[in-house]
XYZ file of C-alpha atoms in Angstrom:
318
model
C 82.483 6.425 165.187
C 85.871 5.235 164.433
C 88.073 4.945 161.380
C 86.981 1.326 160.612
C 83.318 1.842 160.917
C 83.397 5.007 158.707
C 85.139 2.950 156.275
C 82.730 -0.225 156.281
C 79.590 2.131 155.986
C 81.022 3.866 153.266
C 82.244 0.661 151.249
C 79.011 0.889 148.992
C 80.779 3.323 147.117
C 84.043 1.508 146.684
C 82.003 -1.580 145.344
C 80.304 0.742 142.746
C 83.653 1.772 141.614
C 85.152 -1.396 141.553
C 82.697 -2.674 139.630
C 82.778 0.336 137.171
C 86.517 0.022 136.993
C 86.231 -3.713 136.137
C 83.397 -3.106 133.485
C 85.877 -0.402 131.887
C 88.870 -3.209 131.732
C 86.256 -5.749 130.013
C 85.145 -3.060 127.460
C 88.666 -1.930 126.836
C 89.785 -5.827 126.535
C 87.115 -6.479 123.867
C 87.582 -3.486 121.853
C 91.146 -4.385 121.606
C 90.796 -8.027 120.657
C 88.223 -7.151 118.155
C 90.339 -4.377 116.686
C 93.271 -6.951 116.497
C 91.107 -9.772 114.840
C 89.378 -7.527 112.362
C 92.721 -5.830 111.223
C 94.448 -8.991 111.123
C 91.714 -10.591 108.725
C 91.258 -7.402 106.591
C 94.703 -5.926 106.260
C 96.989 -8.408 107.970
C 98.123 -5.922 110.291
C 96.486 -6.717 113.653
C 98.915 -4.467 115.634
C 97.242 -1.569 114.157
C 93.516 -2.709 115.028
C 94.728 -3.385 118.451
C 95.949 0.060 118.904
C 92.937 1.663 117.184
C 90.357 -0.460 119.535
C 92.455 0.259 122.664
C 92.210 4.068 121.826
C 88.418 3.871 120.830
C 87.868 2.134 124.135
C 89.568 4.469 126.260
C 88.006 7.535 124.756
C 84.327 5.808 125.485
C 85.198 4.917 128.896
C 86.566 8.284 129.830
C 83.450 10.065 128.655
C 81.173 7.933 130.243
C 83.359 8.283 133.725
C 83.235 12.007 133.319
C 79.485 12.096 133.968
C 79.028 8.893 135.935
C 81.837 7.536 138.231
C 82.781 10.790 139.818
C 79.982 10.636 141.982
C 81.190 7.258 143.572
C 84.324 9.095 144.384
C 82.764 12.469 145.649
C 80.039 10.676 147.492
C 82.504 8.452 149.433
C 84.587 11.500 150.472
C 81.266 13.133 151.481
C 79.992 10.574 153.528
C 83.588 9.838 155.262
C 83.825 13.594 156.142
C 80.237 13.670 157.799
C 81.307 10.167 159.634
C 84.298 11.533 160.980
C 83.043 15.196 161.961
C 79.656 14.091 163.154
C 80.129 10.529 164.539
C 77.153 9.297 162.458
C 76.004 8.359 159.007
C 72.528 8.159 157.660
C 70.913 4.780 156.735
C 70.952 5.280 153.080
C 74.838 6.166 152.933
C 74.822 5.817 148.937
C 71.596 8.062 148.273
C 72.798 10.609 150.776
C 76.224 10.859 149.354
C 74.777 11.476 145.751
C 72.315 14.156 147.155
C 75.295 15.981 149.113
C 77.441 16.023 146.109
C 74.570 17.268 143.781
C 73.364 19.928 146.589
C 77.090 21.274 146.848
C 78.168 21.525 143.273
C 74.708 21.558 141.276
C 76.416 20.377 137.974
C 79.192 18.270 136.878
C 81.068 21.049 135.269
C 80.763 22.624 138.956
C 82.516 19.556 140.776
C 85.448 19.457 137.761
C 85.919 23.178 138.187
C 86.330 22.909 141.941
C 88.349 19.742 142.016
C 90.714 21.621 139.066
C 91.305 24.337 141.437
C 92.273 22.155 144.438
C 94.620 19.950 142.259
C 96.236 23.368 140.609
C 97.031 24.828 143.968
C 98.487 21.847 145.508
C 100.530 20.782 142.447
C 101.950 24.114 142.238
C 102.900 24.175 145.962
C 104.119 20.713 145.545
C 106.322 21.564 142.873
C 107.797 24.516 144.952
C 108.852 22.172 147.313
C 110.321 19.799 145.062
C 112.554 22.909 143.716
C 114.286 22.943 146.819
C 115.907 19.456 146.269
C 116.718 20.669 142.766
C 118.453 23.771 144.184
C 121.085 21.510 145.978
C 122.799 21.016 142.595
C 124.520 18.715 140.268
C 123.361 15.236 140.052
C 122.613 15.111 143.896
C 119.923 17.796 143.493
C 118.310 16.061 140.592
C 118.200 12.763 142.578
C 116.560 14.499 145.416
C 114.301 16.279 143.578
C 112.908 13.568 141.680
C 112.758 11.702 145.100
C 110.779 14.523 146.633
C 108.613 14.764 143.624
C 107.614 11.267 143.856
C 106.587 11.706 147.484
C 104.872 15.081 146.857
C 102.679 13.686 144.123
C 101.498 10.779 146.410
C 100.810 13.294 149.407
C 98.887 15.772 146.921
C 96.287 13.139 145.879
C 95.601 12.624 149.417
C 95.485 16.088 150.414
C 93.115 16.793 147.257
C 90.727 14.360 148.540
C 91.039 15.856 152.151
C 90.598 19.413 150.881
C 87.367 18.143 148.840
C 86.259 16.565 152.195
C 86.775 20.010 153.733
C 84.677 21.653 150.906
C 81.807 19.382 151.961
C 82.550 19.925 155.751
C 82.183 23.783 155.285
C 78.676 23.429 153.248
C 77.604 26.908 154.164
C 80.876 28.306 152.743
C 81.400 28.895 148.801
C 83.459 26.026 147.346
C 86.314 28.078 146.191
C 86.561 29.563 149.647
C 86.565 26.323 151.255
C 89.007 25.001 148.971
C 91.710 27.983 149.662
C 90.837 27.132 153.718
C 91.853 23.596 152.836
C 95.363 24.653 151.590
C 95.727 26.808 154.436
C 95.067 23.996 156.707
C 97.573 21.889 155.340
C 100.497 24.375 155.373
C 99.751 25.274 158.836
C 99.544 21.813 160.251
C 101.875 20.107 157.957
C 103.621 18.187 160.797
C 100.231 16.759 162.047
C 99.159 15.479 158.727
C 103.060 14.213 158.050
C 102.205 11.541 160.758
C 100.100 9.756 158.075
C 103.000 9.456 155.702
C 104.363 6.334 157.241
C 101.036 4.554 156.816
C 100.188 5.883 153.480
C 103.595 4.480 151.868
C 103.839 1.266 154.014
C 100.142 0.277 152.970
C 100.675 1.249 149.429
C 103.916 -0.758 149.170
C 102.310 -3.596 150.821
C 99.223 -3.799 148.464
C 101.358 -3.215 145.453
C 103.211 -6.241 146.277
C 100.470 -8.567 147.408
C 97.773 -7.114 144.959
C 100.071 -6.605 142.041
C 101.900 -10.057 142.583
C 98.794 -12.137 142.685
C 97.097 -10.524 139.668
C 100.466 -10.783 137.714
C 100.307 -14.535 138.175
C 96.374 -14.752 137.281
C 96.909 -12.872 134.223
C 99.971 -14.692 133.171
C 98.104 -18.034 133.664
C 95.634 -16.399 131.489
C 97.966 -15.733 128.715
C 99.407 -19.371 128.735
C 96.053 -20.665 127.488
C 96.373 -18.608 124.315
C 99.699 -19.397 122.866
C 98.668 -18.922 119.489
C 97.410 -15.707 119.844
C 100.728 -14.350 121.545
C 102.819 -15.860 118.679
C 100.713 -14.235 116.088
C 100.947 -11.055 117.919
C 104.977 -11.597 118.032
C 105.042 -12.250 114.484
C 102.978 -8.989 113.646
C 105.350 -6.772 116.014
C 108.459 -8.523 114.218
C 107.040 -7.646 110.868
C 106.217 -3.987 111.690
C 109.676 -2.706 111.466
C 113.467 -3.461 111.748
C 114.280 -1.330 114.757
C 111.830 -3.393 117.057
C 113.815 -4.925 119.861
C 114.195 -8.656 119.673
C 112.855 -9.413 123.161
C 109.294 -7.760 121.868
C 109.005 -10.522 119.090
C 109.233 -13.252 121.359
C 105.812 -14.621 122.660
C 106.935 -15.706 125.937
C 108.079 -12.033 126.631
C 104.791 -10.818 125.307
C 102.993 -13.042 127.796
C 105.114 -11.613 130.693
C 104.643 -8.120 129.732
C 100.887 -8.652 129.578
C 100.895 -10.239 132.805
C 102.738 -7.481 134.347
C 100.405 -4.771 132.909
C 97.310 -6.817 134.084
C 98.950 -6.961 137.646
C 99.432 -3.089 137.722
C 96.186 -2.369 136.484
C 94.493 -4.478 138.955
C 96.544 -3.294 141.817
C 95.528 0.287 140.545
C 91.920 -0.449 140.632
C 91.959 -2.406 143.621
C 94.199 0.074 145.642
C 92.315 3.033 144.491
C 88.895 1.657 145.255
C 89.547 -0.307 148.549
C 93.254 0.320 150.047
C 93.192 4.141 149.452
C 89.755 5.012 151.197
C 90.850 3.013 154.122
C 93.925 5.128 154.381
C 91.882 8.225 153.702
C 89.659 7.874 156.512
C 92.471 8.387 159.090
C 94.127 11.353 157.067
C 90.801 12.734 156.517
C 90.027 12.722 160.286
C 93.159 14.390 160.881
C 92.750 17.230 158.389
C 89.154 17.962 159.396
C 90.210 18.350 163.133
C 93.082 20.581 162.537
C 90.713 22.910 160.307
C 88.145 22.962 163.123
C 90.627 23.787 166.004
C 92.104 26.419 163.874
C 90.985 29.914 163.182
C 91.874 30.814 159.563
C 92.536 34.317 158.986
C 92.947 36.621 155.818
C 96.701 37.226 156.904
C 96.891 33.130 156.236
C 95.549 33.684 152.752
C 97.802 36.475 152.092
C 100.827 34.306 153.076
C 99.966 31.399 150.310
C 99.042 34.230 147.787
C 102.940 34.753 147.922
C 103.573 31.037 147.309
C 101.015 30.087 144.742
C 99.920 31.994 141.464
C 97.117 29.807 141.180
C 95.998 30.357 144.948
C 96.191 33.733 144.359
C 94.243 33.960 141.359
C 91.627 31.885 142.982
C 91.689 33.968 146.383
C 90.929 36.886 144.275
C 87.995 35.475 142.586
C 86.557 33.985 145.971
């Protein structure tokens, strides 16, 4: 089963994630607009209402996402792992994915505990690599360190997903032990996995330009249909204080800013639910193959104990 087939068969998870994320944006937008209108009429300060509405909506969405939407991502990774490792997938991919997640982790708390360990280990190891750039010294060291940090953070997101895939792949092993094995696989086969970096950054850049550009234009055109609302918002911002930059008190600039925000949000959603999974299939296949070809020993764990306190702690508890 090739990467394209695995991606297509697991696309049902992406579609559900997309609908969930789109619904979240709609909810936040509704709360923001209602907050602005209510506060503007009640206290002549719509800006405060706008902020309060957004905060309340984000909290509600975050709580619901914590207990519901995680299944979409975890289930997709579980089924991708099965597709690349076994070469076949069940007919009811979505139902099978949910079942595997529940069987592997049992509870929501157990899932987040495992992913927290994964992120903690890779972030700490990533920070160690970043410090090499900072050690060069002076402005050059800082610049190199920042560049490395940006690359590492992008890589870490994929590695966390691959490590989660390995946890599903090693279904007869404890989740914590499988997580540690995933970290070892990366550090023993970094050169092999690095072959995917060009694809990761290339497709990410293209998707940002194309998707972000399209939705910037769409969002900006929508704002053009409500000139009065943005003039009112500009007036409210101008009256909120003396230190407000002049460009923030102009309706046209606010429309451009809204367009840019809309473009970035929609890019983040579409890239996360459609583009990243497409890239992930190939990265995950290399990761699983590297792990299957490698016999991980206790000496490998001991080597990483010296590089990461979080790894060492998880290793001691495994």
